[in-house]
Structure formats: C-alpha cells, structure tokens
Amino acid sequence: MQSGTLEAGKKRREAVTFLILAVLIWPFIAVGVVAGWGFVVWMYYMFTGPPGPV
C-alpha cells in the first residue's frame, strides 16, 4: 500500500515539474535566445552596415 502512495506522489511531482518547465521556464529561454540573436545581428549591422548593394 505504501509503495502505491509513493508512486502517486512521484508522478504528481513529475507532472508539476513538467508544467513548470513547459509553461514558465522554456518560453523565457526561447524569448531570450531569439532576443539574443536579434541583438547579435543588430550589433553586426552597426559595424558592417545593412546588407544589399551599395
């Protein structure tokens, strides 16, 4: 009986951990990566100029 309650507690903890990762952490990481890439491109264009014919 006790192993069943331990298993249920473990599954609940895993579900909560997954929801925290999926809903809170990964969206912030994704936005940070896209913003970081945009910053890198912006700085590159600051030094080299925009692409295209001169």
XYZ file of C-alpha atoms in Angstrom, residues 5 15-17 26 30 33 35 45 51:
10
model
C 1.262 6.228 -2.422
C 3.788 16.392 -13.522
C 4.280 19.618 -11.559
C 7.934 19.778 -12.623
C 11.108 27.222 -21.648
C 13.055 30.754 -26.154
C 17.512 33.069 -27.455
C 16.291 38.321 -28.464
C 24.852 45.652 -38.806
C 23.064 44.055 -46.436
